[in-house]
Every structure is written in structure tokens, then in C-alpha cells.
Amino acid sequence: MSASAASAITLLALAACTPGHDAAAPAAGGAPAAAQVLRRAVDAGGMRSIDPSISTDVPAAHVLDDLFEGLTRLGQDGEPAPGVAERWETSADGRVWTFHLRAARWSNGAAVQAGDFVYAWRRTVDPRTASDYAEALAPVRNALAIAEGRMDVTALGISAPDERTVRIELTAPTPFLLSLLTKSYAYPQYEPALRAHGDDWVRPEFMVNNGAFRLLEYVIGGRVTLVKNDDYWDAAHVRLQRVVYLPLDRAAQTERFFAGDLDFTESFSAEQTAWLRSRLGAQVVSAPYLGNFVLGVNVTRPPFAGNRALRMALTLAVDRETLVRYVRQGLYQPAWTPTPPLPGYRSPVPAWAALPEAARHALARRYYARAGYNAQHPLHVELRYPTDSDNRRTYEAVAAMWRTNLGVVAEPYNEEFRVQLNERHLKQLALFHYAWIGDYPDPLTFLQLFQTGFGYNDGGYSNPRYDALLAAAGSEADATRRLAELSQAEAILNEDVACIPLYYYATRHLIRSYVRGWTSNIQDRNLSQYMYLLRSQAH
Amino acid sequence: MRRTRPGALVAAALLALIVAAALLVPALSPYDYATPVWTKIFSGPSVSGGHLFGTDSLGRDLLVRVMWGCRISLLVGIAASLISVVIGVCWGALAGYAGGRLDGVLMRTVDVLYAVPFIPFVIVLEVAFGRNFLMVFIAIGAVSWLDIARIVRGQTLAICEQEYIEAARALGVRTTTMIRRHVLPNLIGLVAAYATLAIPGVILFEALLSFLGLGVHPPLASLGSLVAEGANEMQANPYLLIIPAAFLATIILCLNRLGDALRDALDPRHEEDGHG
Amino acid sequence: MLRFLLQRLLTAIPTLLVIATLAFVLLHLAPGGPFDSDKVLVPQIQHAIESRYHLDEPLWRQYLRYLGELARGDFGPSFQYRNTSVNELIAQGLPVDAAIGSAALLLALLLGGATGLVAATRPGSWRDQLPMGLAVLGISIPVFVTAPLLILVFAMRLHWLPSGDWVAGSWRHLLLPALALALPYTAYIARIVRAAAIEALGQPYIRTARAKGLPTHVIVLRHALRPTLMPLVSFLGPALAGVLTGSIVVEQVFGLPGIGRLFVTGALNRDYTVVTGVTVLYGALIIGFNLLVDLCYAWLDPRVRART
């Protein structure tokens, strides 16, 4: 690893250690402010629905994190912690879990019962609900069969032996189950509210929820206001009285922060990192994020089909340190493999990553020549990417690197996300935007993308050895051995150059120094219930 | 004929200067509009640094990029105006010359199209036909010919009332020949004036599309996309907004001035500043 | 008069039909569908979603269904915002645009009118040339440049006004967006008023008034104002339409929940019903504005009144 990459990582590590961790003990700044109103931005274009069974976008997920609570909730440290369930046990083979509920209440005062979970999960996998997330519950027994209409919803592997016990049966040991349970599709839902109001149950006047806040106002495409829920079981520890969510695009978030109209932004433009740090200091917060920026390669059609040499040449010719340092201003970490760093997981970085730049370029040119291309017959390739100024700079830079290092004629071409997704799924694109945000902190969420027949395998990669290793890991009860098998599988991906990883994402927030109680975490989920404002500077 | 405004000469000279610069600077400059220069990202405008206008987020020379932006914007403006002029003149001349039922149908169509909300329509067109560079001006050109059609029709009516046309008609000259030989030549000055006035509108329209992310593809840039990019960097690097915005404003201003002067000189019916 | 009104209203129907059809056809020609998402759906679920929105029917059936619903004033359910109808979205967004649009037009009329009148009293002096120079500039700088600059100055540097967001009934949240939208129209109006006022002030009866020794502001307000209204009214039709669709940019920059932003995200997400609904609404409003302007014109000008 070169010096520049190392310094980038140090920066990230430093940023992760900046203030905000000490929720329990207010820092020297003084006592909590009297008016506890947090103004949070979320990225614009989301918030399509706040129905937990239906919502899929990140902005809505933040709001839902505040409105609902599953069997587990995301703890302040970013790890799953007891939520509605106060304790649980698991069977020896890891396939049956039993959760014991605490005395939690809905926002209308009714008790949260085991049946509310059963109802909600059945609703999510029911084909009639048409939930995009039915497949997310795939680890639960029969979930997929029900979603495909082959079984009745009552066959789902979740049951309520009594009012305070939830029993979950899984198809395979699922080490990340506790993390899955914190997600929106695993929340309980209050059946009487849904029965009475149908699809309208998510409106402020009808919603019954069990989280730390309740819904006061919901303007479509605009502001969402939450107020503290006094019926929440842990309400004693919730200090914010009100949370205002504002969907804004990236530039507007920064502007509003400077205007003093926001306390917590969702993102800022990577290009402005250095300038923002010079102006805002420690209020600029960044930490590793569970996502990768990868170029997808279609191995089923020319020019990449059966041409590993060409794929090798292209991946070797990308100067990742340069990209991260100059285009992303040191915000992200360079990536040589699809899976971002995860605790306990050994990332199989290919040997060529350590080569000095000149040697790597020379190697790239050798592969390029072996693939049958040269200055007279250069490779012509279109780089399709979804419209976004952040993406644009990266793609322009990669195209320029291929041009200068190999002589490739690469044209960046932006198009709308919807169009591109369609073309990707139909495997019409040779090279495409394949960035991925993990659903749960486990390598599987990234490695699945290259499994034969997997729904999102848009590059058409298929290798029996790879599939066998994933299958072996799937039924492996021992966590260490499982991770080792996944690591072996990932090494095969690198060997075959199944994709071109560029960098791993980082979270990027502007957070006022008087906001406390947040923690940088790899899933970038910050529950408002842990946050509060110090009196000294609050608005 | 009215007096020509002195402002029009200045505008014409300024415009000529910008066009010349847009053609020459990219050819003569040592910098490329597309290739990133990692060590020069966001260097501000300076004479000694070699970048008169500074560099952008990928270290590319802003002067060259702005000049390319002028090329693209002017190209889009002229091409789209030509399209709208061709459609508008044909439509209007035919309506004015033919008169009667055909005139009624043609002009009623124009009335209907006047109610079409243009910005939304061009957005839908852009989305529907992919983000093809050609589509940008075809879309704009296809929706902005209405004014010209109306004006041309009025002029044609006036021309047709003149005696030599009636004489020619009486001699049995064919309609198309009539329009081509007698009507169109009389319209040229007027059409030139309105075409000049249409260009700035089109340029602004393209800039708006670029701002909404529906314009040209990178690494190419139009003034609109440069302004949109600069607006995001407005605080940290204001020159990225101000310089392309100044060029955009100057071009629009000059074209408006020039068009106004041409119209005043060539359109006898036009009242001073009747409407925008 | 009544016949004129009826005639205009009748021609509005085919116009709206054309607009609705154009929007429908174009959108369905566009690649990508409303439910192509990040997540690849199980075919059964994909089918369930499509039949819920009748997307599995042949296109002509969808078209007829759409026209039928349109005739009843129903724009259908939104595709991107689940559980929400387009009518609700419009009902929520339109008041925002109405508030900003009318505030902008009012600002433009007041500022532009005053500037134009002042300039007309002394053509050629600095009181004429300075504001008219500014007006030309105002026409030449697009809204998406002035809007961020207004935020930069008044919200970020001076902290006088909020940088965006929408609070119904709050003039502080209204002012910057309305100003940004008003600037080009202010410039146009100033030019129109100036030209008309200069012409009016050259009329013999004004010279008589001057000879009687009436002060300038009295002459301007009492005698020159009415004739300047005529060209202004004919400008208002396009201006109303422009303010309406121009708010797309202002909404984007200030992050306002109006229908313009709804339209753009709808077009990008293939939200067929939102796009067609908003387009038809825009068309109807433009027709309404033009009619209103014609009525005003008829009322102001006796010659036109006689003809209709």
C-alpha cells in the first residue's frame, strides 16, 4: 500500500474519532439545551413511502429508524442491541431463534405483541403487498416460496407461541440475523390501524408506531416532522423533543448548513472536502461506509467475454490512489476487491496492488497487447453511469486514465438511473456503474452479486468453484470458517477479474459541534433517539 | 427605417470577439478540455500560473472549457433557431399565402400549441428520446417556432395584398413558385431579426436543461453545464460560477441587442419594445 | 362576450386532449419503466405491482383508461409515491407555486412598473439609463444563477432570510424564491412600461397638462398610467405561463415542495401519471391565463370589446 493511501486512511481514522461519542456524559460545553429540536437533512429524491413493508430508499430508512423499532435496534455504537426483544436464545444449529419481548407499547397505548411481528412479516412477503423487500427476508423459512406465490403466507417461519415470544425459523445459520432485525422490513406493524385505514395508515393522523418518535407532519417531497413518543419504552433516555427531516440535494445541504438552518447533513460533495475542513474543522465528519464503488464488467458479451487479459489490463490501468486522493480528496479508501473492510474478514487483495505505478502500467500494457489491442486498433468502450455530479468526475477520471495509460478510447456516457438499471438487468451493457451499499455488515451481501443466477448479477459472471464456496459458507455454522470460505471465494473473483473495484465509500456529514450522541458507524445509521443538543450554542 | 442604435454595433463587435475566441482559443491553447491534471485541481485564476481563468474540479483549464462551452451553446442556439425558423417560415408563409380554410387550420394548430407548456415538454422529450446531443436542439427547435410562424403569416398577408403578387397570381404562377420567388425574399430581413432574437432564448433553454442535468454529455460542456457545475462550487471557488455566467450573460445580452436593432430596422410594424 | 367565452372554452378541450396525448405517448416511448429498481423483483411480485397499476394491459387500453379518468378530473395514482394519488400531490404542491408565482409577479409589477415610469420621465438621463441597463442584465442572467447568488448573499453571508424550505404563510420563506423568479420579469416589465409611458407622455393632452403646470408625478400617475397598462396586460399572459413553469428551477434551488420538482423527479422516475397529470394541469392553467388576459384586454380597450 502506498504512502498516499496510508495517509488517507489515517485521515479517516482521525475523523472517526472526532467528537460526538460521549452521549452519556455531556462534554465541557455544558448542559443540554432547553429547546431540543434537531434539523436533519436527507438526500433528495427519496422518501417515496414510509410504509415499512414498502419503503426501500435510504432517506425513508432514517425516518423509519426513528418511528419504529424491531426485535433489535441499532445501538449507539452501531451494533445491534436489544429492542422490543429484551433477550433471545438460539438453537444449537443456529436455525431457530426465540425472542422474548419486553413490555413495549404502541403510540396509542396498546401493548406490542408477538403477533404484531408475525403480521408485519407476513405482510412483507405476501405477493399482494408487492413489496420490493420480500426477498430481504429470504433467510426466513419459506419466505421466497411465499413471495413467489407457491405457498401460503401462514407457512412463513415466524410464529408467536405466546403474546411475548417470537420464534423464527431460518433456512440456514444466519450470523447477521440480529442486524437484519433492525431493518424496516422486520418491524412490527399494528394490524388494526392497517385494517381501518388501508394504505393511508402511514399518514400522520392515522399512523400507529412503536419507535422513539411519532409522525407529526409529512410533506411529500418536503419536510417530515417527528415529535418525541412518550409511549416509547425507553422514552426516559430520549432527549430530543422534535426532529425535522429535510430532503435536499447535496449542494443545498451544505448551503443550509452554512446559513445555520441545519444541524446534521446527510452528505456533502467530496470535491469540497478540503475547503469544508478549512472552514468547519471538526464539524466535517467522515468514516468508512459499508459500500463499494465498482465498475461492472459484462463477461457474457464482447469485448470482455472470454478475454480475461483485457479485463486485467483495464483494472491494472486504474490509478486508485490518484483517484481517491485527487478526485475524492482523500475521503474514500482505494479498493482492489469488492468487499469493504469488515471485522474478522481477511480481504484477499491481489498481489499486483502492491506494484509501483510504472510497473503496474507496464503490466497493464502487456495484458492489453495480449488481449489483441494496440495504438492502431484501440479498444472503444462506452462507460455508462447514472446522472450525478459525484459519479461524473470519477468516470471522467477513469476514462482519462485508460486513455493515457493504455490508449483506450473510453467515452463516459450518463443516463438516467432507471434506464441504466433496465439495460443492466438485460445485460446490454459491457461496462457499467455497479456501486453497491451492503444490506448488512457481512461479505455475503457483496459476494452474492457474482453468484450464478442471482437476480442482481448483471455482469453474468458464473464460476462453479465460486458458487460451491458460497454454498459451503451458507451452511457453515462456525463463524470463522465461514468468513475464511467467503474470503477464498472473493479471491476467485479477483483472479477472474469479475469486476473493476475503484474505492470503498465513506460516510460524509456536516454535524454542528453542539450535536451530541451520534457515532460514526459502517451502516451510517444514526438514530435520533440517541442525539441531543448542548445548550451552549444551540439555536 | 429607424436610426440604428450605437449599442448594436458594440454588441456585434463583442459577439464577433467571443466567436473568434471560441474558435481560436481551444486550437491555440496548450491545454485540453477533457484531460484531468491531478496536481492543478481548483487552482484559482492567475496570469502567472498559466491558467487565466483557473482550473476546474479535475484540474482542467477553465478558459478552454468556457470557450468550448461558448461553441456548444452558440451551436445549439443557432441550430435550434434555424430549425424553428424553417418550420415557422414554411408554416406561416403557407398559411398567409393560402388563406381560407388552410389558413384557419394551420393557425388554429398554432393556437393549440401555444397552450403547450414548453419547459415540461422539452424535459419529457429529453427523457423519452435519450440524452442525445442532437435531440437537445431538435426538441427546442421543434417547440419554439410558433412566434415566427405568426409573424411570417402577418407579413405574408401584407405582401400578398400588393399588386405585383395579384398580377402574378392572375398569370397563373404556381403556388410554390410564388412563395419561393416573391414571398420569401421579402421576408428575409424580418426573419433574420427574429431568428437573432430566438437564439438567446434557445441558449438559455439549453442552459436550463443542463442545469437540471439533461444537457450535453461530459467531458463536453455547454455554458449552461459549466454554470450548473459552478453553482455547486459557488462558495469555495466562486470563479467557477462567475466566469461562465458572465460569458453566458454577455452572449445573451449582445444577441438581444443585435436582434432588437435588426427588428427596429427591418420590421416596420413593430412598436418599440412592444413585448419581450 | 358570452359567445366569445364559450368559444374559447370549447377550443380548450381539443387543446388539452392534444397535450394529454402527447405527454402519454412520449412518456410511454421512453426507455425504462416506473418499477425498474435497484432490486430485481421476483416475477410474481413484478406482475403484482404491474397489474395494480394496469401496466400489464395493452397500451391502447391504458390510454383509454387514462383519458376516461382525466375526463372525471382524476389524474390517477402516483407510481413513485406509493399510496398517494396525483391529485393529492398536486393539491399539496400547487399552493406553493401559487404563492411564489403571485408574489413574484406582484414584485415584478411593482418594481418593474415603478422603474419604468421613473425612467420614462427623463429619457436619456442617468435615471433612465442606469435602471434600464440593469434591466437588460436582468433579462440576460438566468434564474439558476441569480437564485444561488441570492442564497449566498442573503442567507449564508448576511443571515437575514432562510436559505430555503417552505413554511406555509411565512413571508420570510417566500421572499428569496419570489425575488429570484421575479427578476427577469421585473426587467421586461420595466422596459415595456418605459416604452409605453414615453409614448403616452408625448401625447398632446399630456403636453397640455404640463403646460398647465401640473407636477410630473401627478401627470404620470393620473394620465400616463392607463395607456401603459395595455401592452403590460398582453405581456401578462406569457409571463404567467413563464412564472408557472419557471418555478421548476426555483423549487430545485430552494428545495421547495412544489409541482415543478414533482414533475422533474416524476419524469426521471417514469412516474407516468405524475408527468401527464402535471403537464395537463400546466396546459389548462396556461389556457386559463390567456383567456383571462384576453378578457382584461377587452375590458381595457373599447375597440377589442366591440369586436368580440
Short mmCIF file of C-alpha atoms in Angstrom, two decimals, chain B residues 52 81 83 109 111 145 188 264:
data_model
loop_
_atom_site.label_atom_id
_atom_site.label_comp_id
_atom_site.label_asym_id
_atom_site.label_seq_id
_atom_site.Cartn_x
_atom_site.Cartn_y
_atom_site.Cartn_z
CA LEU B 52 -6.09 32.85 -16.89
CA SER B 81 -33.15 28.66 -34.15
CA ILE B 83 -34.94 24.60 -37.17
CA THR B 109 -52.90 24.46 -34.70
CA ASP B 111 -53.14 28.43 -31.13
CA TRP B 145 -41.32 28.16 -33.99
CA ILE B 188 -35.66 37.53 -45.20
CA ASP B 264 -36.32 48.01 -35.34
#
